[in-house]
mmCIF file of C-alpha atoms in Angstrom:
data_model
loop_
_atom_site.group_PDB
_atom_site.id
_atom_site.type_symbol
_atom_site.label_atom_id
_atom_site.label_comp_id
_atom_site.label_asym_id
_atom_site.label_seq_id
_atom_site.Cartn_x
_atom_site.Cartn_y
_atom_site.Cartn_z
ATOM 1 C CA UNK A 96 -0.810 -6.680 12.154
ATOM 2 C CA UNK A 97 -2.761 -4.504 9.621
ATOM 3 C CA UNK A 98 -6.124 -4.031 11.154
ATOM 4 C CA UNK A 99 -7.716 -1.490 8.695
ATOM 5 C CA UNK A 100 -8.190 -1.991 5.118
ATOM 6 C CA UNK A 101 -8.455 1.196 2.810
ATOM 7 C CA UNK A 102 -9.832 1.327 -1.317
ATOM 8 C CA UNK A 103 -9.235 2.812 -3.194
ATOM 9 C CA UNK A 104 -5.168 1.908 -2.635
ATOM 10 C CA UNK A 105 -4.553 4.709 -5.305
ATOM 11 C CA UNK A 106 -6.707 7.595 -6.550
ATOM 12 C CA UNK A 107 -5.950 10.112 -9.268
ATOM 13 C CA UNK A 108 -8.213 13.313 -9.647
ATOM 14 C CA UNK A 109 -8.423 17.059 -10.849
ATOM 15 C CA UNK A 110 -7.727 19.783 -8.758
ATOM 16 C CA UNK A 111 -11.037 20.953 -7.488
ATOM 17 C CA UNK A 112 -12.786 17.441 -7.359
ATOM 18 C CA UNK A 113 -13.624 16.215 -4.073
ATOM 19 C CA UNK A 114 -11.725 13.139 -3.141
ATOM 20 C CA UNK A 115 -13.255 9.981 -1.150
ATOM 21 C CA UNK A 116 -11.171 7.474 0.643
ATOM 22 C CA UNK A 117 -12.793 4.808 2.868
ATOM 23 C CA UNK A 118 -11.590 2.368 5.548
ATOM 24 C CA UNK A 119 -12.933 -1.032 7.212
ATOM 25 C CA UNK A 120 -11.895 -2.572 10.466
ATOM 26 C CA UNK A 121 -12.247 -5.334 12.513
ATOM 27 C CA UNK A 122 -12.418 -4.991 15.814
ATOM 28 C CA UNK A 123 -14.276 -2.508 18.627
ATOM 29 C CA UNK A 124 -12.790 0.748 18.862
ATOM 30 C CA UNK A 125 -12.489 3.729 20.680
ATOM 31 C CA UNK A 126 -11.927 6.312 18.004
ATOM 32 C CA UNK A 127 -10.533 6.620 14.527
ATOM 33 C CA UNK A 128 -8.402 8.700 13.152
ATOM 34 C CA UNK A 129 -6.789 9.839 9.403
ATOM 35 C CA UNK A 130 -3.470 10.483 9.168
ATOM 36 C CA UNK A 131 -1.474 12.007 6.106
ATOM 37 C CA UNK A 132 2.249 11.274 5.019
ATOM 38 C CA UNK A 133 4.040 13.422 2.027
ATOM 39 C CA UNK A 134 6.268 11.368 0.292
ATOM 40 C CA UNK A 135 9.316 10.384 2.223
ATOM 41 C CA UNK A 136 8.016 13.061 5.533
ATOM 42 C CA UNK A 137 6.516 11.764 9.127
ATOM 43 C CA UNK A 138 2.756 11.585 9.402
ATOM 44 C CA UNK A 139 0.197 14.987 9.848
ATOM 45 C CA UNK A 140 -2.853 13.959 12.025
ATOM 46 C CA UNK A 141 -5.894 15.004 10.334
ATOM 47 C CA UNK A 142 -8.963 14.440 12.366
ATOM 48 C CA UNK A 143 -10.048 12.170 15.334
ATOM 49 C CA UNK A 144 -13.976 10.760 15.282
ATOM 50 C CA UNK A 145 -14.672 8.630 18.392
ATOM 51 C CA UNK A 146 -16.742 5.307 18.170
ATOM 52 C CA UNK A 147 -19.714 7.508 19.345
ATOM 53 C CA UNK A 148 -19.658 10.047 16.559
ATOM 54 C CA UNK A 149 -21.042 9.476 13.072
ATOM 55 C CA UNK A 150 -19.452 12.729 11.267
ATOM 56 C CA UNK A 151 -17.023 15.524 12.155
ATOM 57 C CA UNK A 152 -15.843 18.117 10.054
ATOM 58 C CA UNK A 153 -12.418 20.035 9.557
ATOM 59 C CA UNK A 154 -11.852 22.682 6.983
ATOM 60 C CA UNK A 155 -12.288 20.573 3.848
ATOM 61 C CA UNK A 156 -12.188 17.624 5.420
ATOM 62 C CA UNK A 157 -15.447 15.326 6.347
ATOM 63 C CA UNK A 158 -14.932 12.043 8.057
ATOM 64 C CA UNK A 159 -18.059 9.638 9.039
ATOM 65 C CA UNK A 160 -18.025 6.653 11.088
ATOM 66 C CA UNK A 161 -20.012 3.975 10.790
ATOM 67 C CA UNK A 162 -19.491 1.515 13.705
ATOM 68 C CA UNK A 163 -22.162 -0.884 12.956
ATOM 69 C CA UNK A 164 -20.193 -1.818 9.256
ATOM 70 C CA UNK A 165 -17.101 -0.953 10.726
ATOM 71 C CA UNK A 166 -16.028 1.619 8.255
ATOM 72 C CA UNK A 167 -15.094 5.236 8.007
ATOM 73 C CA UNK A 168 -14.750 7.396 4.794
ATOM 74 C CA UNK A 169 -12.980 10.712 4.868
ATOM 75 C CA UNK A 170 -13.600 13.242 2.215
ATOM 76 C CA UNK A 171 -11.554 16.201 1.102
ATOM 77 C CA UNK A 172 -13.609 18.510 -0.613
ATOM 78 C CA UNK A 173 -12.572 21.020 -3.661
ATOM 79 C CA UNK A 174 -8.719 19.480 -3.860
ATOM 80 C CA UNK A 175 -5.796 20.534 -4.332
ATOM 81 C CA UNK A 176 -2.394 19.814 -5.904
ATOM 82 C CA UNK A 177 -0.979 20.342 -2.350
ATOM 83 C CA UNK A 178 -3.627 17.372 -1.031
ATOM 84 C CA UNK A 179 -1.191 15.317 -2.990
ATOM 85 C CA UNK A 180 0.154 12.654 -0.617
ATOM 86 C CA UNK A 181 -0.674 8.918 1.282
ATOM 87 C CA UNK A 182 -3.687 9.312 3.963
ATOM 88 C CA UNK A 183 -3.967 6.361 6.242
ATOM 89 C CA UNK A 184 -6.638 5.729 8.957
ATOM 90 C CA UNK A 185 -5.893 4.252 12.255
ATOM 91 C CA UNK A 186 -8.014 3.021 14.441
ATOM 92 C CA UNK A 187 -7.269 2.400 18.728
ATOM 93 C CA UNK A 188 -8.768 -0.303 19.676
ATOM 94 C CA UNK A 189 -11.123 -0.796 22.970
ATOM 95 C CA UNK A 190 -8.473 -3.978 23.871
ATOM 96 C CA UNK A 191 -5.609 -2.092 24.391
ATOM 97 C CA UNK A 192 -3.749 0.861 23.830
ATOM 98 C CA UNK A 193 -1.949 0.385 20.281
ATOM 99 C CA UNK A 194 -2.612 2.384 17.138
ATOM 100 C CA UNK A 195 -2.658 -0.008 13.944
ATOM 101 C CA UNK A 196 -2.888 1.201 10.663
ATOM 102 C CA UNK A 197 -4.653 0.540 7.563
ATOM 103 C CA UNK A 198 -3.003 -0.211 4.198
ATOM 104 C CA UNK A 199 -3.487 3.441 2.836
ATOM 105 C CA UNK A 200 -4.597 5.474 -0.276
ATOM 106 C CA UNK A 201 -2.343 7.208 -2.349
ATOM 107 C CA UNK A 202 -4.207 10.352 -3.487
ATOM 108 C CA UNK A 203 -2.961 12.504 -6.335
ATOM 109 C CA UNK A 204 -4.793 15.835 -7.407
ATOM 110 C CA UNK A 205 -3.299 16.932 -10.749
ATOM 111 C CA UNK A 206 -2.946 20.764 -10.903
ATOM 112 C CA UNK B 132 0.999 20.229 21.035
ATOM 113 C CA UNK B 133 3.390 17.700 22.016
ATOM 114 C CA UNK B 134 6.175 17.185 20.382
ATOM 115 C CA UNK B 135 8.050 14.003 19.617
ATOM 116 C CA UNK B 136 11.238 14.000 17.832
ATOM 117 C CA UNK B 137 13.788 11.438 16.526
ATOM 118 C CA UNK B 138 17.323 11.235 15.775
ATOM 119 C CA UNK B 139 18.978 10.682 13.432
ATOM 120 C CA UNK B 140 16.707 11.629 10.671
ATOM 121 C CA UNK B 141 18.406 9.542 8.136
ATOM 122 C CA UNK B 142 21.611 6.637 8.411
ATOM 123 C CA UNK B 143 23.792 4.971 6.237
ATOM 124 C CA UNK B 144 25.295 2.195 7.562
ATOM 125 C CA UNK B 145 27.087 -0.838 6.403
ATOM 126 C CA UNK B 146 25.811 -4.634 6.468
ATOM 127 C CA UNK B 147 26.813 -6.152 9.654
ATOM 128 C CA UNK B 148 26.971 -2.829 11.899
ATOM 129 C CA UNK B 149 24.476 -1.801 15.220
ATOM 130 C CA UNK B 150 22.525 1.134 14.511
ATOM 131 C CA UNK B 151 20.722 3.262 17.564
ATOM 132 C CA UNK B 152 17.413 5.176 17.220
ATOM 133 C CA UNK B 153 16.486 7.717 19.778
ATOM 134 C CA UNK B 154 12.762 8.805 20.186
ATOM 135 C CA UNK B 155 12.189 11.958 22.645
ATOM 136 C CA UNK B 156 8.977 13.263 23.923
ATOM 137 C CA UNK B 157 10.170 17.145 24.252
ATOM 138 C CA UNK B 158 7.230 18.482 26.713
ATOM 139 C CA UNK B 159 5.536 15.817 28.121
ATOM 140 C CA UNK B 160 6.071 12.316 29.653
ATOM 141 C CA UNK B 161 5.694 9.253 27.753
ATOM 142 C CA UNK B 162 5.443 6.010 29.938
ATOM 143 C CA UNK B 163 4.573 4.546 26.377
ATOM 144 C CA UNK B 164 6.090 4.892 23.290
ATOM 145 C CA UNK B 165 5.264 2.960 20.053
ATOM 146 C CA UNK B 166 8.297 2.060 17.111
ATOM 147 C CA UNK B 167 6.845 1.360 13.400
ATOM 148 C CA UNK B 168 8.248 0.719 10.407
ATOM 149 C CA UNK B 169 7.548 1.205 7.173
ATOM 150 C CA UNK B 170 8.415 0.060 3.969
ATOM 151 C CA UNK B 171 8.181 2.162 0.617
ATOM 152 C CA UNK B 172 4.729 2.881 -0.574
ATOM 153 C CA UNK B 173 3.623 0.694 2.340
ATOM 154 C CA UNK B 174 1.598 1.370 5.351
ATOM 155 C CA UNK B 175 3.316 1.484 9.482
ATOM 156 C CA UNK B 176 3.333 -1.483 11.032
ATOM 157 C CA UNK B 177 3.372 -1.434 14.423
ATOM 158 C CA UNK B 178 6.374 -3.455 15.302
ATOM 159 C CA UNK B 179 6.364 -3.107 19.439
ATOM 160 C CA UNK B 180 5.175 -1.466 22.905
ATOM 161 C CA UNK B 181 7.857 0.319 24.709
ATOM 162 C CA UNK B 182 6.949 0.539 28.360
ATOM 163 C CA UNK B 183 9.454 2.802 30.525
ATOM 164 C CA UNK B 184 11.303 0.513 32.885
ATOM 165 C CA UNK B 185 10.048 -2.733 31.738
ATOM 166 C CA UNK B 186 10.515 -4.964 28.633
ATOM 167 C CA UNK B 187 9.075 -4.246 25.274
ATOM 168 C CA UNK B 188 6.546 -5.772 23.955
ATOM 169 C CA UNK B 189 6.820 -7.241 20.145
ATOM 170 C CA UNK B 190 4.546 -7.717 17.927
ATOM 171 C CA UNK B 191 4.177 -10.899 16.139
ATOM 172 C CA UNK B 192 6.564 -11.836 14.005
ATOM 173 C CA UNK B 193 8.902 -8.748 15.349
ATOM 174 C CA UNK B 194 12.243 -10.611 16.400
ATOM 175 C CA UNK B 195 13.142 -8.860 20.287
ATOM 176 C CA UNK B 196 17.050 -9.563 19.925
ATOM 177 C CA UNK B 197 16.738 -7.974 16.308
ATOM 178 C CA UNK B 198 15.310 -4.843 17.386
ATOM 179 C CA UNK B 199 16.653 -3.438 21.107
ATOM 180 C CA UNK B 200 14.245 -1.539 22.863
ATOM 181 C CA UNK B 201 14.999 0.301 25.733
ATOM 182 C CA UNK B 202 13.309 3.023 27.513
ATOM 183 C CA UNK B 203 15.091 3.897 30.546
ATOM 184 C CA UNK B 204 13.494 7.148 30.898
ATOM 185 C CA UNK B 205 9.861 8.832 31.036
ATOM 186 C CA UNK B 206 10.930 10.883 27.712
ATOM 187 C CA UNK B 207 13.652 8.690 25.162
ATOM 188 C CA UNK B 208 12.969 5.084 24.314
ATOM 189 C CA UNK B 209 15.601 3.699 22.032
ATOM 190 C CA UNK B 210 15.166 1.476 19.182
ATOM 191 C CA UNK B 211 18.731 -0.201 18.289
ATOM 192 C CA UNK B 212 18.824 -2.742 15.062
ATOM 193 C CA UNK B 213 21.590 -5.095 15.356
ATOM 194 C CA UNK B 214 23.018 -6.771 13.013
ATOM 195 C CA UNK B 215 21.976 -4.887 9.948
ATOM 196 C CA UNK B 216 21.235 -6.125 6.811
ATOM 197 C CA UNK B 217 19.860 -4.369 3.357
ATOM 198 C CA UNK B 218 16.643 -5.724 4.582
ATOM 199 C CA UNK B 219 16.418 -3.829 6.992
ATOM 200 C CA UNK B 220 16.259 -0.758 5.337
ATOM 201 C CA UNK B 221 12.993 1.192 6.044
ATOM 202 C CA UNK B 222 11.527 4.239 7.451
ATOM 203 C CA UNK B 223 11.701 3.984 11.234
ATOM 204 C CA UNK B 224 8.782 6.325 13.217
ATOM 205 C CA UNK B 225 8.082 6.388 17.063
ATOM 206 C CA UNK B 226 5.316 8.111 18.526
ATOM 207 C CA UNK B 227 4.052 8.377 22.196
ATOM 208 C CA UNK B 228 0.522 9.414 23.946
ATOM 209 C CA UNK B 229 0.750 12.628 26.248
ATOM 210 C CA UNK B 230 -1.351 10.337 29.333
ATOM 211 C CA UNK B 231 -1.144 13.297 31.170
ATOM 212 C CA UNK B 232 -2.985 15.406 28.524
ATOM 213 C CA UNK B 233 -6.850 16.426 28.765
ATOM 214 C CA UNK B 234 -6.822 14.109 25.244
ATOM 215 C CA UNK B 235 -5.174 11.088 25.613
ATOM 216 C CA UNK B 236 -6.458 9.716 22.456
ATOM 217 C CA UNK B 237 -4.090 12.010 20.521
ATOM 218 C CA UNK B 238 -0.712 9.942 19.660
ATOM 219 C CA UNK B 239 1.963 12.129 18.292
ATOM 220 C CA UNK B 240 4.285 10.922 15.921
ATOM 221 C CA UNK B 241 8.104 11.271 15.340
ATOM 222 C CA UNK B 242 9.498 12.716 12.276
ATOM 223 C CA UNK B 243 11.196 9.225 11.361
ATOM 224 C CA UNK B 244 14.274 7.542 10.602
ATOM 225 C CA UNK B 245 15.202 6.582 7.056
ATOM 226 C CA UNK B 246 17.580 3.558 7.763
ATOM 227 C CA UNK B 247 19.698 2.609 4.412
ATOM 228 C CA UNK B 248 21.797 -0.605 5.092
ATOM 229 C CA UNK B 249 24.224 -1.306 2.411
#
């Protein structure tokens, strides 16, 4: 079953914008974490925030947590063309040991 | 890191037929390993829990004599979809935790299967 929930679903900018993606849950969690998937290709793991961080940073890439709304938002900062692709967030949750998905944004940075 | 890998990478097989996909952990053990699915421009869904030496468990919804799961050893679970039909086709991915890493939150991921029934 889905458990996360990500808007937008599709997102179109310039290269050089920053690009904001969030993503609800719905149950307790041990840590998030945002994935990205070319078209077609296996899944890149981004970043990993655990339920008692509120923000961590890699590169261009900001991701806060807010376990109280049960939410996350990651940001790419300054895009690019090659940013072009599906990002995901999956949370593991504190009942067991499976990773489940949210529905995805498709992000595309136009050169 | 840990590497997971997958094979085949992509199969063609005709409506009716059996088709086997193997999931490795290359440097580390993997008691658990994890089979999704995916369907174009779709998200993973998790479809079940393979436990070495003991049944899978499905999710809901997930038919067991469908999709075979066995993982008879602490590095290749094996996803085998019987019976295919053209709706089955998808993108296959496995992916396992390294337990016996300092992070065990980290799950690596497969390259996937691409699974075209015709």
């Amino acid at each position: 079953s889905q458990q996360g929930e990500e808007d937008p679903q599709a997102l179109s900018i310039q290269e050089g914008e920053n690009a904001t993606m969030n993503c609800s849950y719905k149950t307790s969690i041990n840590n998030l974490q945002w994935y990205r998937q070319n078209s077609g290709r296996g899944l890149v793991h981004l970043i990993l925030i655990r339920s008692n961080e509120r923000e961590k940073h890699s590169g261009r890439l900001r991701v806060t947590l807010d376990t109280s709304k049960k939410s996350s938002s990651l940001l790419i900062t300054a895009s690019r063309a090659a940013d072009t692709a599906s990002y995901f967030c999956a949370t593991y949750d504190t009942g067991g040991f499976k990773t489940i998905f949210g529905a995805g944004t498709r992000l595309f940075v136009k050169a | 890191g840990a590497v997971v890998s997958q094979h085949p990478s992509r199969v063609i097989c005709k409506s009716g037929t059996s088709v086997k996909i193997e999931c490795r952990s290359l440097d580390f053990q993997a008691t658990t390993m994890f089979w999704y699915r995916q369907f174009p421009k779709k998200s993973l869904m998790l479809m079940a829990t393979s436990n070495e030496g003991s049944k899978a468990t499905y999710e809901q919804g997930v038919e067991k004599d469908k999709f075979l799961i066995n993982h008879a050893s602490l590095t290749l679970s094996t996803l085998t979809v019987t019976s295919a039909h053209p709706e089955d086709s998808s993108f296959y991915i496995c992916s396992a935790r390294d337990w016996g890493a300092p992070d065990t939150d980290t799950q690596y991921f497969g390259p996937g299967t691409r699974l075209t029934v015709l």
